[in-house]
Each structure stands twice: as C-alpha cells, then as structure tokens.
Amino acid sequence: MKSLVCLKQVPDTETQIKVNPDGTGIVTEGIKYVINPYDEFSVEEALRLKEKFKAGEVLILSIGPDRATEAIRTALAMGADKGIHISDESLNNSDPFVIAQALAAAAAQTEYDIIFCGHRAIDDDFGEAGAMLAELLKLPQVTLVTKVDIADDKTKAIVERDVEGGKETVEVPLPCVLTSQKGLNEPRYASLPGIMKAKKKPIDKKTAADLGISPEPKLRSNAYSMPPERTAGKKFEGMEPPDVAKAVVQALRNEAKVI
Amino acid sequence: MSKVMIYGEIKGGKIKKTAFELASEGRKLADGLGGELSAVLMGAQAEQFASDLGRYGVDTVYVVEAPELEGYNSEYYAQALAQVIAEKKPEVVLLSHTMQGKDLAPRTAAKLGVATVADCVSFRLDGSTLVGKRPMYAGKCYAEWTAMASPQMFSARPNVLETAENAKAGAVEKIAFTVDSSRTTYSTKELSLDTSGKVDLTEAEIIVSGGRGMGGSDYTLLEEMASIFGPTATVGASRAAVDAGWRPHSDQVGQTGKTVTPNLYVACGISGSIQHLAGMGSSKVIVAINKDPEAPIFTKADYGIVSDLFKVVPEMNKELRALLAE
C-alpha cells in the first residue's frame, strides 16, 4: 500500500497569536511549530495501512519554508519512509487553490494508492486543500474520515465519515483522497530508534519550477485584527445553589435576553 | 442578471435555516452591486422551497434535477453547482460553512479554478469587491479576505448572519443537468443519522458544554438542560472530556474540535484552555460554572458561577423549566 500523506507545519495550539503592527499578518517570532494535528492522524493511518499490508510506502509531502523540514522529519521518525519538501518563496502563505495545485503537481510525480490530507489546518482554518487536490487530480474525495478499511485487492475502500448529526459509510474506488478527522486513530509517538533512523531517511527538496507550476494567487488577505476583547462579567461567589441559579437564569432572560 | 448566487442546502427534506441567512445577506449584497439574487437548489423535491427563498429576497431559484442529485454526493453536487455558476456567471457565490458546505465549496471552486473564502462571519462591499471577515487560528485572530479571481466564492459561518424578510419573486427556473460519469466518486452504503433531531454544534443556538469537572461520562444533567432549551440547543465537550472517552469526538469544542458561535454557551466544569477559549470565545453570551475561582474561563464569562456544577445545574434546570414553560 503506497500512501501519500500531505502534511502542514502549523503553530502549536498553545500559541498566543498576536497580530503584527501593520495588520498584514501575525507575529511569527517565538512560535513553536508542530505537525498539524489532523495531519498526524493521516500519518498514523498510512503507517497502519503499510503495516496491515506488510508492504508499501508512506511518503510525506509538505509545502513550507525551511522549518517545515522539522515536521517532515517528525513524521519520518514516526515511521514514514521518505519526504518531499516543496520549498519556494512564491508558495509561502498561499491560498488553498495554489497549495492544492502544488500538491497535485507533486503527486503527479509520485506513485500512490491513496492520498491523505488533514481535513483542515489549524492555522488558516480553510479546510479546502484536500477536496481541491482531489478535484485537480480528478480523484474521488471522502472528507472528515473517521474509519478506513481497504479491500485486500486494494481497488476500493470502505470509509466512515462524519456528516451533520451522524455518520455516513461510503465505498470509494482507489486511488482517492481522504481527509482525516479526529477519531480516526491515536497517533503514535516517535520512538528514540525512530528518531535516529529518521535522520538518514531521504527528503527530496523541490521548487515551484521543479513542479512546472507558476502560482497565481486566488485570494488575498489583509487587515488582520485581534478578536474583540472579552472581559469578565458578573461573578457569583459564595451563594447558595438555588439562589445563584435563579439569579443567573433571570439575568439570561432579562439582561442578556438570550433565552 | 444574477449578480449574487447562493447555494441553498436541503437536509432531511427540509431547507436549512442557513439558506435564509445566505439569502438575507445575498439580498443586501445584490442590492449593493445593483443586480439580482439567485439561489441554486438540488433535487426533485427542491422546487417547493423556492417561495421560502423568495420571502428572504431571492429573485430566481435555479432547481437542478437529476437522479444522482437525490442524495448528497461531493462530485455530483460539485459538477451541478459548477455548471450553474458557469452558465449564469454570478459575480459572487455564497455557501454556508456547514458540514456539507465544507465538502462542496472547495471541490466546486477547484472545478472553476478559484478558491473559497471560507467561514466568514461578516461581509462588506468595497466597490464591486466583496470583503469577508473570517476567524483564523480557531478565532485567535481575524483577517479580511478578498477573492482575486471570478467568481468570488465565499462561505459563511452558520448562525452568524441575520435573517431578514424582503419579498421577491422566487421564480423557479429548471436547469438541465447530466452527470459527467467519466469522473469516479464514492457511493453511500449507509447513512446513520441521529434521529433525535439534535442540531450540530456549529449550528446550535445554545450549547451546554462539559469538561474535566464532569468527572465521568454521565452528562445527563447537561443533556437535560439542552432539552429544556429545545431543539436549537445541544451538548458539547472540552478536549479533556473527549480524550477521556466520556464524549464522542464530534462533540469537541476548541481549536482541534469545532469553533462555535452560539447565542449562549454554558461551560460546566471547563477550566478554559487557550484552545477551548479560542473555539467558543465568540459566543454571544457565556455562562461558566466552575469550583475553581481562578479558572481562566471566568475571564471570558459574562456570568461566572463559582460553585459545584452538580449542585448548580439541577437548580438551573428547575428554574429554566419553570421559566420556559410559561
């Protein structure tokens, strides 16, 4: 089973995000970066497929500045076989279409039975790259996936996905693009031997020119701002439960007018 | 000429409220751009909703019928929507950032060679350019986004845009559509939906959420409160509760779960990690119940109750039941 896993390096969820003074983006100094949590599920699932079929390969594909190598290296330490790092100034902070275009071009230069993406990256929160990649490669997509069963002949998969208020089970022909959702699995930690081995695993660096693409941005952002400041309201301390319950319920009705 | 086009989502034989939110916003934008507002609906049952959309300001409703459109499928719906957009050439296309919208918008956009400005919480026109304000980093910051290619595709967060009636024709125009079967897609084997009619977290108007302080998987008290509030209320959870296996992952609110914007968020036994606060910080009103007076959740709560949730919530349920029964 050959899996291609698309991976993005993002600020750790503990990060306090600050907007830069001219509002053109966020302050990046001091940020600790990690693998996008949804992409970790993808790495884990690809590793499990390789283990199940006792053959194959897990190929990591990432777009990002130099630091993204660390995220690829972490996935290699988890057990992935090799990496492709698309590093190109013209692709930094790109919109989902440009990213999907670059991923598609890179995917076209590799062999795969299945492609995994996180269902969204927790930095820009677009959640579009996976479905766009599928469309650009003319492949089926199954998004928000929580369970994957590949048929022994590797021609199709039975996949469970989250839908509003429930679950959908679908049968999808391979190759396809799946986007990983929480619940898919519990990602493993990199072992010490894994970390040592990862240092020798190959990471192939590519530029936009290597992929034969010249990105044309589709979206533009500006006027970054912090969320409206929320301040503590009324605090009820040391009151008897029936009294405080009455006071708060009345306030929700008469003051906040939300019930 | 249709300047603005919305996609109206139908679920379980009913048109979703988010369609009226989009219609109301779309009407304003169409007036601002000096053109018509149209809507796209899929499936043979869709025509009946045209008059509802008309009430919220839609001039023309395009109904696309094909056997493949009777249930949602990413590829078929994206084909159909992309075809209507290509034929009618609206300048602006609006979808809802619902579970279906998240699946449909990017595939449709990719067919058209554009990207979607996803999950916007407000819109404004800058000349003929639409500007969408959207949260990033799960709401730790916001930015304004514009689309540089045509059509300008945007999706809106459910339950944020106001609905406003503004009667227009809502005239039906059927669109002929044949599936391009050269494209493969998945087939649905089973659809198991929660028949309780429980609203999804991202679309709930009231969320009663429990965290580590719940001490276990018994959420009866919170479910009781949600049911007193009615069908627009639902139960959520913090990451701690989900990781402990007390609640399904689909209930998780926060940066690695769902970002929510209810009118009322009741946080029970949730201390308020930065990831959780990012995910629910734009709720209109926040009530927090926690034993620890230093819990960070109290810095964001409009009403903070320092007490044992197992004593306060039953009392609140009593009060709410009495009040809402009136």
Coordinates of C-alpha atoms in Angstrom, one line a residue, chain A:
Chain A
M1 CA 0.0 0.0 0.0
K2 CA 1.6 3.3 -1.1
S3 CA 0.2 6.2 0.8
L4 CA 0.9 9.9 0.0
V5 CA 0.4 12.0 3.1
C6 CA 0.1 15.8 2.8
L7 CA 1.3 17.5 5.9
K8 CA 1.5 21.1 7.0
Q9 CA 3.5 22.6 9.8
V10 CA 1.5 24.9 12.0
P11 CA 1.9 26.9 15.2
D12 CA 1.3 24.7 18.3
T13 CA -2.2 25.0 19.7
E14 CA -0.8 26.6 22.9
T15 CA 0.4 29.6 20.8
Q16 CA -0.9 33.0 21.8
I17 CA -1.5 34.6 18.4
K18 CA -0.5 38.3 18.0
V19 CA -1.2 40.4 15.0
N20 CA 1.7 42.5 13.7
P21 CA 1.6 46.3 13.9
D22 CA 0.7 46.9 10.3
G23 CA -2.0 44.2 10.3
T24 CA -0.6 42.2 7.4
G25 CA -0.2 39.0 9.3
I26 CA 0.7 37.5 12.7
V27 CA 3.9 37.9 14.7
T28 CA 5.9 34.8 14.0
E29 CA 8.8 35.3 16.4
G30 CA 8.9 32.8 19.2
I31 CA 6.2 30.5 17.7
K32 CA 6.7 26.8 18.3
Y33 CA 5.7 24.8 15.3
V34 CA 4.2 21.3 15.2
I35 CA 2.6 18.9 12.7
N36 CA -1.0 20.0 12.1
P37 CA -2.9 17.6 14.4
Y38 CA -5.2 16.4 11.7
D39 CA -2.2 15.5 9.6
E40 CA -0.8 13.4 12.4
F41 CA -3.9 11.2 12.1
S42 CA -3.1 10.9 8.4
V43 CA 0.5 9.8 9.1
E44 CA -0.7 7.3 11.6
E45 CA -3.4 5.8 9.3
A46 CA -0.9 5.5 6.4
L47 CA 1.6 3.7 8.8
R48 CA -1.2 1.3 9.8
L49 CA -2.0 0.5 6.2
K50 CA 1.6 -0.2 5.4
E51 CA 1.7 -2.5 8.5
K52 CA -1.5 -4.2 7.6
F53 CA -0.4 -5.0 4.0
K54 CA 3.1 -5.7 5.2
A55 CA 4.3 -3.8 2.2
G56 CA 4.3 -0.4 0.7
E57 CA 5.5 3.0 1.5
V58 CA 4.5 6.1 3.4
L59 CA 5.5 9.3 1.5
I60 CA 5.3 12.6 3.2
L61 CA 4.5 15.7 1.1
S62 CA 4.8 19.2 2.7
I63 CA 4.9 22.7 1.4
G64 CA 6.5 25.4 3.6
P65 CA 9.6 27.3 4.5
D66 CA 12.8 25.7 5.6
R67 CA 11.5 25.0 9.1
A68 CA 8.9 22.6 7.6
T69 CA 11.7 20.1 7.3
E70 CA 11.3 19.5 11.1
A71 CA 7.7 18.5 10.6
I72 CA 8.6 16.1 7.8
R73 CA 11.4 14.7 10.0
T74 CA 9.0 14.1 12.8
A75 CA 6.7 12.1 10.5
L76 CA 9.7 10.1 9.3
A77 CA 10.6 9.4 13.0
M78 CA 7.0 8.1 13.4
G79 CA 7.8 5.6 10.7
A80 CA 7.2 7.2 7.3
D81 CA 9.7 6.3 4.6
K82 CA 10.6 9.4 2.8
G83 CA 9.6 13.0 2.3
I84 CA 9.2 15.6 -0.4
H85 CA 9.6 19.2 0.8
I86 CA 8.3 21.9 -1.6
S87 CA 10.1 25.0 -0.5
D88 CA 9.6 28.0 -2.6
E89 CA 9.2 31.7 -1.6
S90 CA 6.3 32.0 -4.1
L91 CA 4.3 29.4 -2.2
N92 CA 4.6 30.7 1.4
N93 CA 1.3 31.8 2.9
S94 CA -0.5 30.7 -0.3
D95 CA -4.2 30.3 -0.7
P96 CA -5.8 26.8 -0.8
F97 CA -6.0 26.7 -4.6
V98 CA -2.3 27.4 -5.1
I99 CA -1.4 24.9 -2.4
A100 CA -3.7 22.2 -4.0
Q101 CA -2.1 23.0 -7.4
A102 CA 1.4 22.5 -6.0
L103 CA 0.3 19.3 -4.1
A104 CA -1.3 18.0 -7.3
A105 CA 1.8 18.7 -9.4
A106 CA 4.0 16.9 -6.8
A107 CA 1.6 14.0 -6.5
A108 CA 1.7 13.5 -10.3
Q109 CA 5.4 12.9 -10.0
T110 CA 4.9 10.1 -7.5
E111 CA 3.1 6.8 -7.2
Y112 CA 0.3 6.2 -4.7
D113 CA -2.7 4.1 -4.0
I114 CA -4.2 6.6 -1.6
I115 CA -3.7 10.2 -0.5
F116 CA -4.4 11.5 2.9
C117 CA -4.8 15.2 3.9
G118 CA -5.9 16.6 7.3
H119 CA -9.5 17.9 6.9
R120 CA -8.1 21.3 7.8
A121 CA -5.0 23.0 9.0
I122 CA -5.5 24.7 12.4
D123 CA -3.7 27.9 11.3
D124 CA -5.6 29.4 8.4
D125 CA -8.6 27.1 9.0
F126 CA -9.6 27.0 5.3
G127 CA -10.1 23.2 5.1
E128 CA -10.1 23.3 1.3
A129 CA -6.8 21.8 0.1
G130 CA -7.8 18.1 0.4
A131 CA -11.0 18.4 -1.7
M132 CA -9.2 20.7 -4.2
L133 CA -6.4 18.3 -4.6
A134 CA -8.9 15.5 -5.3
E135 CA -10.6 17.6 -7.9
L136 CA -7.3 18.7 -9.6
L137 CA -6.2 15.0 -9.7
K138 CA -9.7 14.0 -10.9
L139 CA -10.0 11.6 -8.0
P140 CA -12.9 11.0 -5.6
Q141 CA -12.8 12.7 -2.2
V142 CA -14.1 11.5 1.1
T143 CA -13.8 14.2 3.7
L144 CA -13.9 14.1 7.5
V145 CA -12.9 10.4 7.7
T146 CA -13.0 8.6 11.0
K147 CA -12.5 5.0 9.8
V148 CA -10.8 3.4 6.8
D149 CA -11.0 -0.2 5.6
I150 CA -9.0 -1.1 2.4
A151 CA -10.1 -4.1 0.4
D152 CA -7.4 -6.8 0.1
D153 CA -7.1 -6.2 -3.6
K154 CA -6.6 -2.5 -3.0
T155 CA -9.2 -1.5 -5.5
K156 CA -11.6 0.1 -3.1
A157 CA -12.1 1.3 0.5
I158 CA -15.0 1.3 2.9
V159 CA -14.8 4.6 4.7
E160 CA -16.8 6.1 7.5
R161 CA -17.1 9.9 7.6
D162 CA -18.7 12.5 9.8
V163 CA -21.9 14.1 8.5
E164 CA -24.1 16.6 10.3
G165 CA -25.7 14.7 13.1
G166 CA -24.3 11.3 12.3
K167 CA -22.1 9.1 10.2
E168 CA -22.0 8.0 6.6
T169 CA -20.4 4.8 5.3
V170 CA -19.2 5.0 1.8
E171 CA -17.5 2.8 -0.7
V172 CA -14.8 4.6 -2.7
P173 CA -12.6 3.3 -5.6
L174 CA -8.9 3.8 -5.2
P175 CA -6.9 5.9 -5.7
C176 CA -8.8 8.6 -3.8
V177 CA -8.2 11.5 -1.4
L178 CA -9.3 11.1 2.2
T179 CA -9.3 13.9 4.7
S180 CA -8.6 12.9 8.3
Q181 CA -10.8 13.8 11.2
K182 CA -10.3 13.4 14.9
G183 CA -11.4 9.9 15.9
L184 CA -9.6 8.2 13.0
N185 CA -6.9 6.8 15.3
E186 CA -4.5 7.7 18.1
P187 CA -1.2 8.8 16.5
R188 CA 1.9 7.1 17.8
Y189 CA 4.9 9.0 19.3
A190 CA 8.2 8.8 17.6
S191 CA 10.4 6.3 19.3
L192 CA 14.1 7.0 20.0
P193 CA 15.3 4.5 17.4
G194 CA 12.7 6.0 15.1
I195 CA 14.2 9.4 15.6
M196 CA 17.7 8.1 14.9
K197 CA 16.6 6.3 11.7
A198 CA 14.7 9.4 10.5
K199 CA 17.9 11.3 10.3
K200 CA 19.1 9.1 7.4
K201 CA 15.8 9.0 5.5
P202 CA 15.6 11.0 2.3
I203 CA 13.8 14.3 2.0
D204 CA 13.6 15.5 -1.6
K205 CA 13.5 19.3 -1.9
K206 CA 11.6 20.8 -4.8
T207 CA 10.7 24.3 -6.0
A208 CA 7.7 25.5 -7.9
A209 CA 9.8 25.4 -11.1
D210 CA 10.6 21.7 -10.4
L211 CA 6.9 21.1 -10.3
G212 CA 6.3 23.1 -13.5
I213 CA 3.9 25.5 -11.9
S214 CA 3.8 29.3 -11.7
P215 CA 1.4 30.0 -8.9
E216 CA -1.3 32.7 -9.4
P217 CA -2.9 33.7 -6.1
K218 CA -6.7 33.5 -6.0
L219 CA -7.3 35.0 -2.6
R220 CA -5.7 37.9 -0.7
S221 CA -5.8 38.8 3.0
N222 CA -5.3 42.0 4.9
A223 CA -6.5 43.9 8.0
Y224 CA -5.5 41.2 10.5
S225 CA -7.1 42.0 13.8
M226 CA -7.4 40.5 17.3
P227 CA -10.9 39.3 18.4
P228 CA -13.0 41.8 20.2
E229 CA -11.7 41.9 23.8
R230 CA -14.0 39.9 26.1
T231 CA -13.9 40.9 29.7
A232 CA -15.2 39.1 32.7
G233 CA -18.8 39.9 33.5
K234 CA -20.6 39.2 36.8
K235 CA -19.1 36.7 39.1
F236 CA -21.3 34.9 41.6
E237 CA -19.3 33.5 44.6
G238 CA -20.4 32.0 47.9
M239 CA -24.1 31.9 47.0
E240 CA -26.4 29.0 47.7
P241 CA -27.1 27.0 44.5
P242 CA -30.8 27.8 44.3
D243 CA -30.2 31.5 44.7
V244 CA -27.4 31.7 42.2
A245 CA -29.4 29.5 39.7
K246 CA -32.3 31.9 40.0
A247 CA -30.1 35.0 39.6
V248 CA -28.3 33.7 36.5
V249 CA -31.4 32.4 34.8
Q250 CA -33.2 35.7 35.4
A251 CA -30.2 37.6 34.0
L252 CA -30.1 35.4 30.9
R253 CA -33.8 36.3 30.3
N254 CA -34.0 39.9 31.3
E255 CA -30.5 41.3 30.9
A256 CA -28.7 39.2 28.2
K257 CA -32.1 38.4 26.5
V258 CA -30.8 35.1 25.1
I259 CA -33.5 32.8 26.4

